[in-house]
Amino acid sequence: MAFKVTEGERAMTKDNTELGKFNMYKIPAGPQGTEKLELLYDLDSNGILTVTATHKGTGNKQGITLDASTSGRLTVKEINGMVEKAENMKKLDETEENRVLARNRVQALCSKICMAIHMSTKSGLCDLEQKVKECYSWLDNDDGVLETVYKSRYETLSNEAGKVLGFGFEIPHSNSSHISRINAMTAGHCLSKGKEIVTSRDKKNCQIAIDWFRKAYIIASEKSQIEKMVASCYNNGHTRKLMLELEEDVNERKILCLSSALR
């Protein structure tokens, strides 16, 4: 089994930067999806990354150690550029990840049906086994197939298997969380959320918006995004000014003034 270690913010491995790879051998033969492996990532204070894979059944371990200075790790500028690209490509990446997840679901269904066929004594199994083989062959030549086509194929094969074997197959459907992962990491998203909330001109919402601007500043400072740091401070100040305008209680206005001055 091959393991690739990549760096980047894109949903698919092929769109990120490969830092290294290693292989694990002597994995016992077994049905697809039954072998369990544990992956550990350890990054020390010197920027040395150690990735270790352990086979839970045999205890077999393999891994790789990557030095920040020699493994092709990205610079801060390159990382910032990659994050911005991931932000621009997030819709496309989510579509692709959902497509792959739907394909994996069909493949897992084929594997489960094969296992059920080998354990069953019912009639009509030959036709079902042939349909599974045809599905495997189709999966081997399915470049560019849409997510909806995989879903349709899954439902058709699952229903046919249920009729023959007398019980249903249900493999949970997963949706991509790529956009939420990317959004949580970008200062631009936090700024947009804050600006959107401020438009309500509500006191409580103003405080929520300030929290978004504060988060945007933290993310931007970690990535040395000066323009977004300035934008975060400007919007924070503008929102605090709006809170003062909306506050009718004199004592509360004094507290807000003092709080803003201290910040």
PDB file of C-alpha atoms in Angstrom:
ATOM      1  CA  MET A   1       0.000   0.000   0.000  1.00  0.00           C
ATOM      2  CA  ALA A   2       1.362   3.388  -1.038  1.00  0.00           C
ATOM      3  CA  PHE A   3       1.184   6.531   1.119  1.00  0.00           C
ATOM      4  CA  LYS A   4       1.770  10.038  -0.229  1.00  0.00           C
ATOM      5  CA  VAL A   5       2.532  12.987   2.044  1.00  0.00           C
ATOM      6  CA  THR A   6       1.366  16.257   0.506  1.00  0.00           C
ATOM      7  CA  GLU A   7       1.183  19.916   1.497  1.00  0.00           C
ATOM      8  CA  GLY A   8      -1.653  22.182   0.419  1.00  0.00           C
ATOM      9  CA  GLU A   9      -5.253  23.244   0.911  1.00  0.00           C
ATOM     10  CA  ARG A  10      -6.916  21.616  -2.112  1.00  0.00           C
ATOM     11  CA  ALA A  11      -9.414  18.770  -1.692  1.00  0.00           C
ATOM     12  CA  MET A  12      -7.619  16.327  -4.007  1.00  0.00           C
ATOM     13  CA  THR A  13      -4.091  14.997  -3.462  1.00  0.00           C
ATOM     14  CA  LYS A  14      -3.146  15.567  -7.117  1.00  0.00           C
ATOM     15  CA  ASP A  15      -3.643  19.336  -6.711  1.00  0.00           C
ATOM     16  CA  ASN A  16      -1.270  19.641  -3.741  1.00  0.00           C
ATOM     17  CA  THR A  17       2.527  19.547  -3.450  1.00  0.00           C
ATOM     18  CA  GLU A  18       4.007  16.100  -2.861  1.00  0.00           C
ATOM     19  CA  LEU A  19       6.653  16.090  -0.109  1.00  0.00           C
ATOM     20  CA  GLY A  20       7.414  12.382  -0.087  1.00  0.00           C
ATOM     21  CA  LYS A  21       5.958   8.871  -0.174  1.00  0.00           C
ATOM     22  CA  PHE A  22       6.466   5.440   1.343  1.00  0.00           C
ATOM     23  CA  ASN A  23       5.051   1.932   0.977  1.00  0.00           C
ATOM     24  CA  MET A  24       3.753  -0.639   3.441  1.00  0.00           C
ATOM     25  CA  TYR A  25       4.281  -4.299   2.557  1.00  0.00           C
ATOM     26  CA  LYS A  26       3.056  -7.646   3.916  1.00  0.00           C
ATOM     27  CA  ILE A  27      -0.543  -6.544   4.481  1.00  0.00           C
ATOM     28  CA  PRO A  28      -2.683  -9.695   4.922  1.00  0.00           C
ATOM     29  CA  ALA A  29      -5.182 -10.433   2.156  1.00  0.00           C
ATOM     30  CA  GLY A  30      -8.768  -9.620   3.110  1.00  0.00           C
ATOM     31  CA  PRO A  31     -12.040  -8.099   1.890  1.00  0.00           C
ATOM     32  CA  GLN A  32     -11.859  -4.477   0.795  1.00  0.00           C
ATOM     33  CA  GLY A  33     -12.305  -2.032   3.646  1.00  0.00           C
ATOM     34  CA  THR A  34     -11.641  -4.499   6.461  1.00  0.00           C
ATOM     35  CA  GLU A  35      -7.944  -3.786   7.060  1.00  0.00           C
ATOM     36  CA  LYS A  36      -7.374  -0.951   9.531  1.00  0.00           C
ATOM     37  CA  LEU A  37      -4.358   1.336   9.607  1.00  0.00           C
ATOM     38  CA  GLU A  38      -3.407   4.195  11.912  1.00  0.00           C
ATOM     39  CA  LEU A  39      -1.588   7.268  10.593  1.00  0.00           C
ATOM     40  CA  LEU A  40       0.361   9.510  12.958  1.00  0.00           C
ATOM     41  CA  TYR A  41       1.822  12.937  12.096  1.00  0.00           C
ATOM     42  CA  ASP A  42       4.492  14.425  14.348  1.00  0.00           C
ATOM     43  CA  LEU A  43       5.922  17.886  13.688  1.00  0.00           C
ATOM     44  CA  ASP A  44       8.716  18.990  16.011  1.00  0.00           C
ATOM     45  CA  SER A  45       9.979  22.489  16.857  1.00  0.00           C
ATOM     46  CA  ASN A  46      12.644  22.279  14.125  1.00  0.00           C
ATOM     47  CA  GLY A  47      10.047  21.746  11.389  1.00  0.00           C
ATOM     48  CA  ILE A  48      10.861  18.049  10.966  1.00  0.00           C
ATOM     49  CA  LEU A  49       7.725  16.084  10.062  1.00  0.00           C
ATOM     50  CA  THR A  50       7.511  12.354  10.782  1.00  0.00           C
ATOM     51  CA  VAL A  51       4.632  10.355   9.286  1.00  0.00           C
ATOM     52  CA  THR A  52       4.101   6.791  10.525  1.00  0.00           C
ATOM     53  CA  ALA A  53       1.571   4.197   9.337  1.00  0.00           C
ATOM     54  CA  THR A  54       0.752   1.205  11.568  1.00  0.00           C
ATOM     55  CA  HIS A  55      -1.267  -1.840  10.502  1.00  0.00           C
ATOM     56  CA  LYS A  56      -3.614  -2.515  13.437  1.00  0.00           C
ATOM     57  CA  GLY A  57      -3.750  -6.268  12.868  1.00  0.00           C
ATOM     58  CA  THR A  58      -0.051  -7.106  12.546  1.00  0.00           C
ATOM     59  CA  GLY A  59       1.599  -4.093  14.193  1.00  0.00           C
ATOM     60  CA  ASN A  60       3.682  -3.602  11.049  1.00  0.00           C
ATOM     61  CA  LYS A  61       5.033  -0.029  10.801  1.00  0.00           C
ATOM     62  CA  GLN A  62       6.389   2.054   7.967  1.00  0.00           C
ATOM     63  CA  GLY A  63       7.008   5.765   7.714  1.00  0.00           C
ATOM     64  CA  ILE A  64       8.968   8.719   6.443  1.00  0.00           C
ATOM     65  CA  THR A  65      10.769  11.708   7.980  1.00  0.00           C
ATOM     66  CA  LEU A  66      10.752  15.022   6.128  1.00  0.00           C
ATOM     67  CA  ASP A  67      13.083  17.917   6.912  1.00  0.00           C
ATOM     68  CA  ALA A  68      11.660  21.392   6.260  1.00  0.00           C
ATOM     69  CA  SER A  69      14.894  22.532   4.582  1.00  0.00           C
ATOM     70  CA  THR A  70      15.276  19.593   2.176  1.00  0.00           C
ATOM     71  CA  SER A  71      11.809  18.150   1.485  1.00  0.00           C
ATOM     72  CA  GLY A  72      10.500  20.901  -0.778  1.00  0.00           C
ATOM     73  CA  ARG A  73       8.238  22.434   1.899  1.00  0.00           C
ATOM     74  CA  LEU A  74       6.536  25.624   0.710  1.00  0.00           C
ATOM     75  CA  THR A  75       7.570  29.118   1.759  1.00  0.00           C
ATOM     76  CA  VAL A  76       5.144  31.443   3.579  1.00  0.00           C
ATOM     77  CA  LYS A  77       4.532  33.317   0.309  1.00  0.00           C
ATOM     78  CA  GLU A  78       3.812  30.061  -1.561  1.00  0.00           C
ATOM     79  CA  ILE A  79       1.465  28.894   1.200  1.00  0.00           C
ATOM     80  CA  ASN A  80      -0.463  32.169   1.081  1.00  0.00           C
ATOM     81  CA  GLY A  81      -0.782  31.830  -2.685  1.00  0.00           C
ATOM     82  CA  MET A  82      -1.977  28.265  -2.313  1.00  0.00           C
ATOM     83  CA  VAL A  83      -4.605  29.247   0.258  1.00  0.00           C
ATOM     84  CA  GLU A  84      -5.898  31.990  -2.042  1.00  0.00           C
ATOM     85  CA  LYS A  85      -6.077  29.545  -4.959  1.00  0.00           C
ATOM     86  CA  ALA A  86      -7.922  27.027  -2.783  1.00  0.00           C
ATOM     87  CA  GLU A  87     -10.425  29.761  -1.888  1.00  0.00           C
ATOM     88  CA  ASN A  88     -11.014  30.523  -5.585  1.00  0.00           C
ATOM     89  CA  MET A  89     -11.297  26.841  -6.533  1.00  0.00           C
ATOM     90  CA  LYS A  90     -13.363  25.652  -3.558  1.00  0.00           C
ATOM     91  CA  LYS A  91     -16.625  25.134  -5.477  1.00  0.00           C
ATOM     92  CA  LEU A  92     -14.892  23.079  -8.151  1.00  0.00           C
ATOM     93  CA  ASP A  93     -12.964  21.112  -5.528  1.00  0.00           C
ATOM     94  CA  GLU A  94     -16.132  20.342  -3.586  1.00  0.00           C
ATOM     95  CA  THR A  95     -17.822  19.025  -6.754  1.00  0.00           C
ATOM     96  CA  GLU A  96     -14.843  16.784  -7.491  1.00  0.00           C
ATOM     97  CA  GLU A  97     -14.626  15.475  -3.918  1.00  0.00           C
ATOM     98  CA  ASN A  98     -18.351  14.654  -3.891  1.00  0.00           C
ATOM     99  CA  ARG A  99     -17.899  12.813  -7.196  1.00  0.00           C
ATOM    100  CA  VAL A 100     -15.053  10.717  -5.777  1.00  0.00           C
ATOM    101  CA  LEU A 101     -16.994   9.976  -2.576  1.00  0.00           C
ATOM    102  CA  ALA A 102     -19.961   8.772  -4.663  1.00  0.00           C
ATOM    103  CA  ARG A 103     -17.651   6.552  -6.728  1.00  0.00           C
ATOM    104  CA  ASN A 104     -16.088   5.050  -3.591  1.00  0.00           C
ATOM    105  CA  ARG A 105     -19.596   4.279  -2.318  1.00  0.00           C
ATOM    106  CA  VAL A 106     -20.393   2.261  -5.457  1.00  0.00           C
ATOM    107  CA  GLN A 107     -17.075   0.414  -5.166  1.00  0.00           C
ATOM    108  CA  ALA A 108     -17.731  -0.402  -1.499  1.00  0.00           C
ATOM    109  CA  LEU A 109     -21.189  -1.705  -2.446  1.00  0.00           C
ATOM    110  CA  CYS A 110     -19.695  -4.055  -5.048  1.00  0.00           C
ATOM    111  CA  SER A 111     -17.283  -5.410  -2.429  1.00  0.00           C
ATOM    112  CA  LYS A 112     -20.077  -6.014   0.101  1.00  0.00           C
ATOM    113  CA  ILE A 113     -22.257  -7.783  -2.455  1.00  0.00           C
ATOM    114  CA  CYS A 114     -19.343 -10.056  -3.434  1.00  0.00           C
ATOM    115  CA  MET A 115     -18.849 -11.032   0.204  1.00  0.00           C
ATOM    116  CA  ALA A 116     -22.599 -11.716   0.593  1.00  0.00           C
ATOM    117  CA  ILE A 117     -22.683 -13.844  -2.579  1.00  0.00           C
ATOM    118  CA  HIS A 118     -19.834 -16.059  -1.353  1.00  0.00           C
ATOM    119  CA  MET A 119     -21.660 -16.653   1.943  1.00  0.00           C
ATOM    120  CA  SER A 120     -25.126 -17.231   0.434  1.00  0.00           C
ATOM    121  CA  THR A 121     -26.784 -20.423  -0.895  1.00  0.00           C
ATOM    122  CA  LYS A 122     -29.676 -18.662  -2.667  1.00  0.00           C
ATOM    123  CA  SER A 123     -30.446 -19.136  -6.368  1.00  0.00           C
ATOM    124  CA  GLY A 124     -29.891 -16.467  -9.008  1.00  0.00           C
ATOM    125  CA  LEU A 125     -26.483 -15.555  -7.660  1.00  0.00           C
ATOM    126  CA  CYS A 126     -24.717 -16.010 -10.995  1.00  0.00           C
ATOM    127  CA  ASP A 127     -26.678 -13.180 -12.610  1.00  0.00           C
ATOM    128  CA  LEU A 128     -26.021 -10.898  -9.652  1.00  0.00           C
ATOM    129  CA  GLU A 129     -22.320 -11.764  -9.641  1.00  0.00           C
ATOM    130  CA  GLN A 130     -22.167 -10.923 -13.345  1.00  0.00           C
ATOM    131  CA  LYS A 131     -23.760  -7.533 -12.701  1.00  0.00           C
ATOM    132  CA  VAL A 132     -21.176  -6.812 -10.004  1.00  0.00           C
ATOM    133  CA  LYS A 133     -18.369  -7.731 -12.427  1.00  0.00           C
ATOM    134  CA  GLU A 134     -19.900  -5.400 -15.021  1.00  0.00           C
ATOM    135  CA  CYS A 135     -20.021  -2.624 -12.419  1.00  0.00           C
ATOM    136  CA  TYR A 136     -16.357  -3.151 -11.537  1.00  0.00           C
ATOM    137  CA  SER A 137     -15.491  -2.992 -15.237  1.00  0.00           C
ATOM    138  CA  TRP A 138     -17.524   0.199 -15.582  1.00  0.00           C
ATOM    139  CA  LEU A 139     -15.693   1.740 -12.610  1.00  0.00           C
ATOM    140  CA  ASP A 140     -12.370   1.012 -14.326  1.00  0.00           C
ATOM    141  CA  ASN A 141     -13.440   3.159 -17.298  1.00  0.00           C
ATOM    142  CA  ASP A 142     -15.514   5.909 -15.714  1.00  0.00           C
ATOM    143  CA  ASP A 143     -13.469   9.059 -16.331  1.00  0.00           C
ATOM    144  CA  GLY A 144     -15.569  12.206 -16.026  1.00  0.00           C
ATOM    145  CA  VAL A 145     -18.720  10.509 -14.726  1.00  0.00           C
ATOM    146  CA  LEU A 146     -20.928  12.869 -12.710  1.00  0.00           C
ATOM    147  CA  GLU A 147     -21.859  12.330  -9.063  1.00  0.00           C
ATOM    148  CA  THR A 148     -25.525  11.819 -10.001  1.00  0.00           C
ATOM    149  CA  VAL A 149     -24.608   8.922 -12.316  1.00  0.00           C
ATOM    150  CA  TYR A 150     -22.769   7.150  -9.479  1.00  0.00           C
ATOM    151  CA  LYS A 151     -25.765   7.652  -7.195  1.00  0.00           C
ATOM    152  CA  SER A 152     -28.092   6.162  -9.810  1.00  0.00           C
ATOM    153  CA  ARG A 153     -25.766   3.204 -10.346  1.00  0.00           C
ATOM    154  CA  TYR A 154     -25.601   2.622  -6.595  1.00  0.00           C
ATOM    155  CA  GLU A 155     -29.391   2.600  -6.172  1.00  0.00           C
ATOM    156  CA  THR A 156     -29.913   0.243  -9.126  1.00  0.00           C
ATOM    157  CA  LEU A 157     -27.315  -2.303  -8.010  1.00  0.00           C
ATOM    158  CA  SER A 158     -28.363  -2.085  -4.353  1.00  0.00           C
ATOM    159  CA  ASN A 159     -32.014  -2.780  -5.241  1.00  0.00           C
ATOM    160  CA  GLU A 160     -31.120  -5.708  -7.493  1.00  0.00           C
ATOM    161  CA  ALA A 161     -28.903  -7.245  -4.806  1.00  0.00           C
ATOM    162  CA  GLY A 162     -31.641  -6.830  -2.209  1.00  0.00           C
ATOM    163  CA  LYS A 163     -34.156  -8.714  -4.354  1.00  0.00           C
ATOM    164  CA  VAL A 164     -31.798 -11.660  -4.902  1.00  0.00           C
ATOM    165  CA  LEU A 165     -30.249 -11.925  -1.435  1.00  0.00           C
ATOM    166  CA  GLY A 166     -33.312 -10.981   0.562  1.00  0.00           C
ATOM    167  CA  PHE A 167     -31.747  -8.137   2.539  1.00  0.00           C
ATOM    168  CA  GLY A 168     -30.723  -4.581   1.810  1.00  0.00           C
ATOM    169  CA  PHE A 169     -27.359  -2.872   1.594  1.00  0.00           C
ATOM    170  CA  GLU A 170     -26.881   0.568   3.051  1.00  0.00           C
ATOM    171  CA  ILE A 171     -23.556   2.335   2.843  1.00  0.00           C
ATOM    172  CA  PRO A 172     -23.677   5.847   4.374  1.00  0.00           C
ATOM    173  CA  HIS A 173     -23.442   8.676   1.871  1.00  0.00           C
ATOM    174  CA  SER A 174     -20.769  11.274   2.643  1.00  0.00           C
ATOM    175  CA  ASN A 175     -20.716  14.872   1.438  1.00  0.00           C
ATOM    176  CA  SER A 176     -17.627  16.991   1.007  1.00  0.00           C
ATOM    177  CA  SER A 177     -16.732  19.281   3.904  1.00  0.00           C
ATOM    178  CA  HIS A 178     -14.076  21.005   1.809  1.00  0.00           C
ATOM    179  CA  ILE A 179     -15.745  24.431   1.596  1.00  0.00           C
ATOM    180  CA  SER A 180     -16.321  24.616   5.346  1.00  0.00           C
ATOM    181  CA  ARG A 181     -12.688  23.565   5.954  1.00  0.00           C
ATOM    182  CA  ILE A 182     -11.374  26.209   3.559  1.00  0.00           C
ATOM    183  CA  ASN A 183     -13.726  28.920   4.849  1.00  0.00           C
ATOM    184  CA  ALA A 184     -12.594  28.328   8.426  1.00  0.00           C
ATOM    185  CA  MET A 185      -9.009  29.046   7.375  1.00  0.00           C
ATOM    186  CA  THR A 186      -9.382  32.204   5.305  1.00  0.00           C
ATOM    187  CA  ALA A 187      -9.384  35.762   6.563  1.00  0.00           C
ATOM    188  CA  GLY A 188     -11.424  36.799   3.524  1.00  0.00           C
ATOM    189  CA  HIS A 189     -14.325  34.581   4.546  1.00  0.00           C
ATOM    190  CA  CYS A 190     -14.273  35.930   8.118  1.00  0.00           C
ATOM    191  CA  LEU A 191     -14.272  39.510   6.835  1.00  0.00           C
ATOM    192  CA  SER A 192     -17.221  38.772   4.538  1.00  0.00           C
ATOM    193  CA  LYS A 193     -19.211  37.196   7.368  1.00  0.00           C
ATOM    194  CA  GLY A 194     -18.545  40.162   9.637  1.00  0.00           C
ATOM    195  CA  LYS A 195     -19.570  42.708   6.982  1.00  0.00           C
ATOM    196  CA  GLU A 196     -22.717  40.740   6.228  1.00  0.00           C
ATOM    197  CA  ILE A 197     -23.754  40.697   9.895  1.00  0.00           C
ATOM    198  CA  VAL A 198     -23.055  44.427  10.427  1.00  0.00           C
ATOM    199  CA  THR A 199     -25.641  45.386   7.790  1.00  0.00           C
ATOM    200  CA  SER A 200     -28.427  44.412  10.217  1.00  0.00           C
ATOM    201  CA  ARG A 201     -27.437  47.409  12.419  1.00  0.00           C
ATOM    202  CA  ASP A 202     -28.270  45.417  15.552  1.00  0.00           C
ATOM    203  CA  LYS A 203     -26.234  45.841  18.773  1.00  0.00           C
ATOM    204  CA  LYS A 204     -25.911  42.122  19.508  1.00  0.00           C
ATOM    205  CA  ASN A 205     -25.007  41.365  15.908  1.00  0.00           C
ATOM    206  CA  CYS A 206     -22.352  44.067  16.007  1.00  0.00           C
ATOM    207  CA  GLN A 207     -20.549  42.151  18.762  1.00  0.00           C
ATOM    208  CA  ILE A 208     -20.769  38.951  16.674  1.00  0.00           C
ATOM    209  CA  ALA A 209     -19.339  40.850  13.699  1.00  0.00           C
ATOM    210  CA  ILE A 210     -16.441  42.101  15.845  1.00  0.00           C
ATOM    211  CA  ASP A 211     -15.653  38.504  16.764  1.00  0.00           C
ATOM    212  CA  TRP A 212     -15.494  37.656  13.050  1.00  0.00           C
ATOM    213  CA  PHE A 213     -13.172  40.613  12.374  1.00  0.00           C
ATOM    214  CA  ARG A 214     -10.977  39.545  15.296  1.00  0.00           C
ATOM    215  CA  LYS A 215     -10.744  36.020  13.864  1.00  0.00           C
ATOM    216  CA  ALA A 216      -9.921  37.473  10.432  1.00  0.00           C
ATOM    217  CA  TYR A 217      -7.074  39.490  11.949  1.00  0.00           C
ATOM    218  CA  ILE A 218      -5.615  36.440  13.723  1.00  0.00           C
ATOM    219  CA  ILE A 219      -5.697  34.321  10.554  1.00  0.00           C
ATOM    220  CA  ALA A 220      -4.289  37.151   8.420  1.00  0.00           C
ATOM    221  CA  SER A 221      -1.454  37.821  10.885  1.00  0.00           C
ATOM    222  CA  GLU A 222      -0.505  34.129  10.950  1.00  0.00           C
ATOM    223  CA  LYS A 223      -0.214  34.205   7.154  1.00  0.00           C
ATOM    224  CA  SER A 224       1.384  37.675   6.920  1.00  0.00           C
ATOM    225  CA  GLN A 225      -1.559  39.042   4.892  1.00  0.00           C
ATOM    226  CA  ILE A 226      -1.026  42.741   5.626  1.00  0.00           C
ATOM    227  CA  GLU A 227      -3.969  44.051   3.569  1.00  0.00           C
ATOM    228  CA  LYS A 228      -6.427  41.782   5.346  1.00  0.00           C
ATOM    229  CA  MET A 229      -4.945  42.684   8.737  1.00  0.00           C
ATOM    230  CA  VAL A 230      -5.583  46.368   7.954  1.00  0.00           C
ATOM    231  CA  ALA A 231      -9.099  45.582   6.674  1.00  0.00           C
ATOM    232  CA  SER A 232      -9.852  43.629   9.864  1.00  0.00           C
ATOM    233  CA  CYS A 233      -8.772  46.556  12.075  1.00  0.00           C
ATOM    234  CA  TYR A 234     -10.721  49.080   9.977  1.00  0.00           C
ATOM    235  CA  ASN A 235     -13.944  47.045  10.071  1.00  0.00           C
ATOM    236  CA  ASN A 236     -13.494  46.380  13.784  1.00  0.00           C
ATOM    237  CA  GLY A 237     -13.234  50.129  14.470  1.00  0.00           C
ATOM    238  CA  HIS A 238     -16.140  50.961  12.148  1.00  0.00           C
ATOM    239  CA  THR A 239     -18.359  48.402  13.910  1.00  0.00           C
ATOM    240  CA  ARG A 240     -17.443  49.726  17.367  1.00  0.00           C
ATOM    241  CA  LYS A 241     -18.387  53.219  16.192  1.00  0.00           C
ATOM    242  CA  LEU A 242     -21.727  51.841  14.992  1.00  0.00           C
ATOM    243  CA  MET A 243     -22.300  50.181  18.371  1.00  0.00           C
ATOM    244  CA  LEU A 244     -21.834  53.587  20.051  1.00  0.00           C
ATOM    245  CA  GLU A 245     -24.365  55.171  17.687  1.00  0.00           C
ATOM    246  CA  LEU A 246     -26.907  52.435  18.398  1.00  0.00           C
ATOM    247  CA  GLU A 247     -26.444  52.464  22.184  1.00  0.00           C
ATOM    248  CA  GLU A 248     -28.993  54.722  23.946  1.00  0.00           C
ATOM    249  CA  ASP A 249     -27.893  54.144  27.555  1.00  0.00           C
ATOM    250  CA  VAL A 250     -25.337  56.786  28.593  1.00  0.00           C
ATOM    251  CA  ASN A 251     -23.488  54.516  31.026  1.00  0.00           C
ATOM    252  CA  GLU A 252     -23.211  51.767  28.424  1.00  0.00           C
ATOM    253  CA  ARG A 253     -21.841  54.312  25.936  1.00  0.00           C
ATOM    254  CA  LYS A 254     -19.149  55.281  28.468  1.00  0.00           C
ATOM    255  CA  ILE A 255     -18.213  51.616  28.946  1.00  0.00           C
ATOM    256  CA  LEU A 256     -18.028  51.104  25.176  1.00  0.00           C
ATOM    257  CA  CYS A 257     -15.823  54.203  24.792  1.00  0.00           C
ATOM    258  CA  LEU A 258     -13.474  53.000  27.523  1.00  0.00           C
ATOM    259  CA  SER A 259     -13.355  49.493  26.069  1.00  0.00           C
ATOM    260  CA  SER A 260     -12.572  50.798  22.586  1.00  0.00           C
ATOM    261  CA  ALA A 261      -9.880  53.146  23.935  1.00  0.00           C
ATOM    262  CA  LEU A 262      -8.166  50.327  25.833  1.00  0.00           C
ATOM    263  CA  ARG A 263      -8.141  48.173  22.694  1.00  0.00           C
TER     264      ARG A 263
END
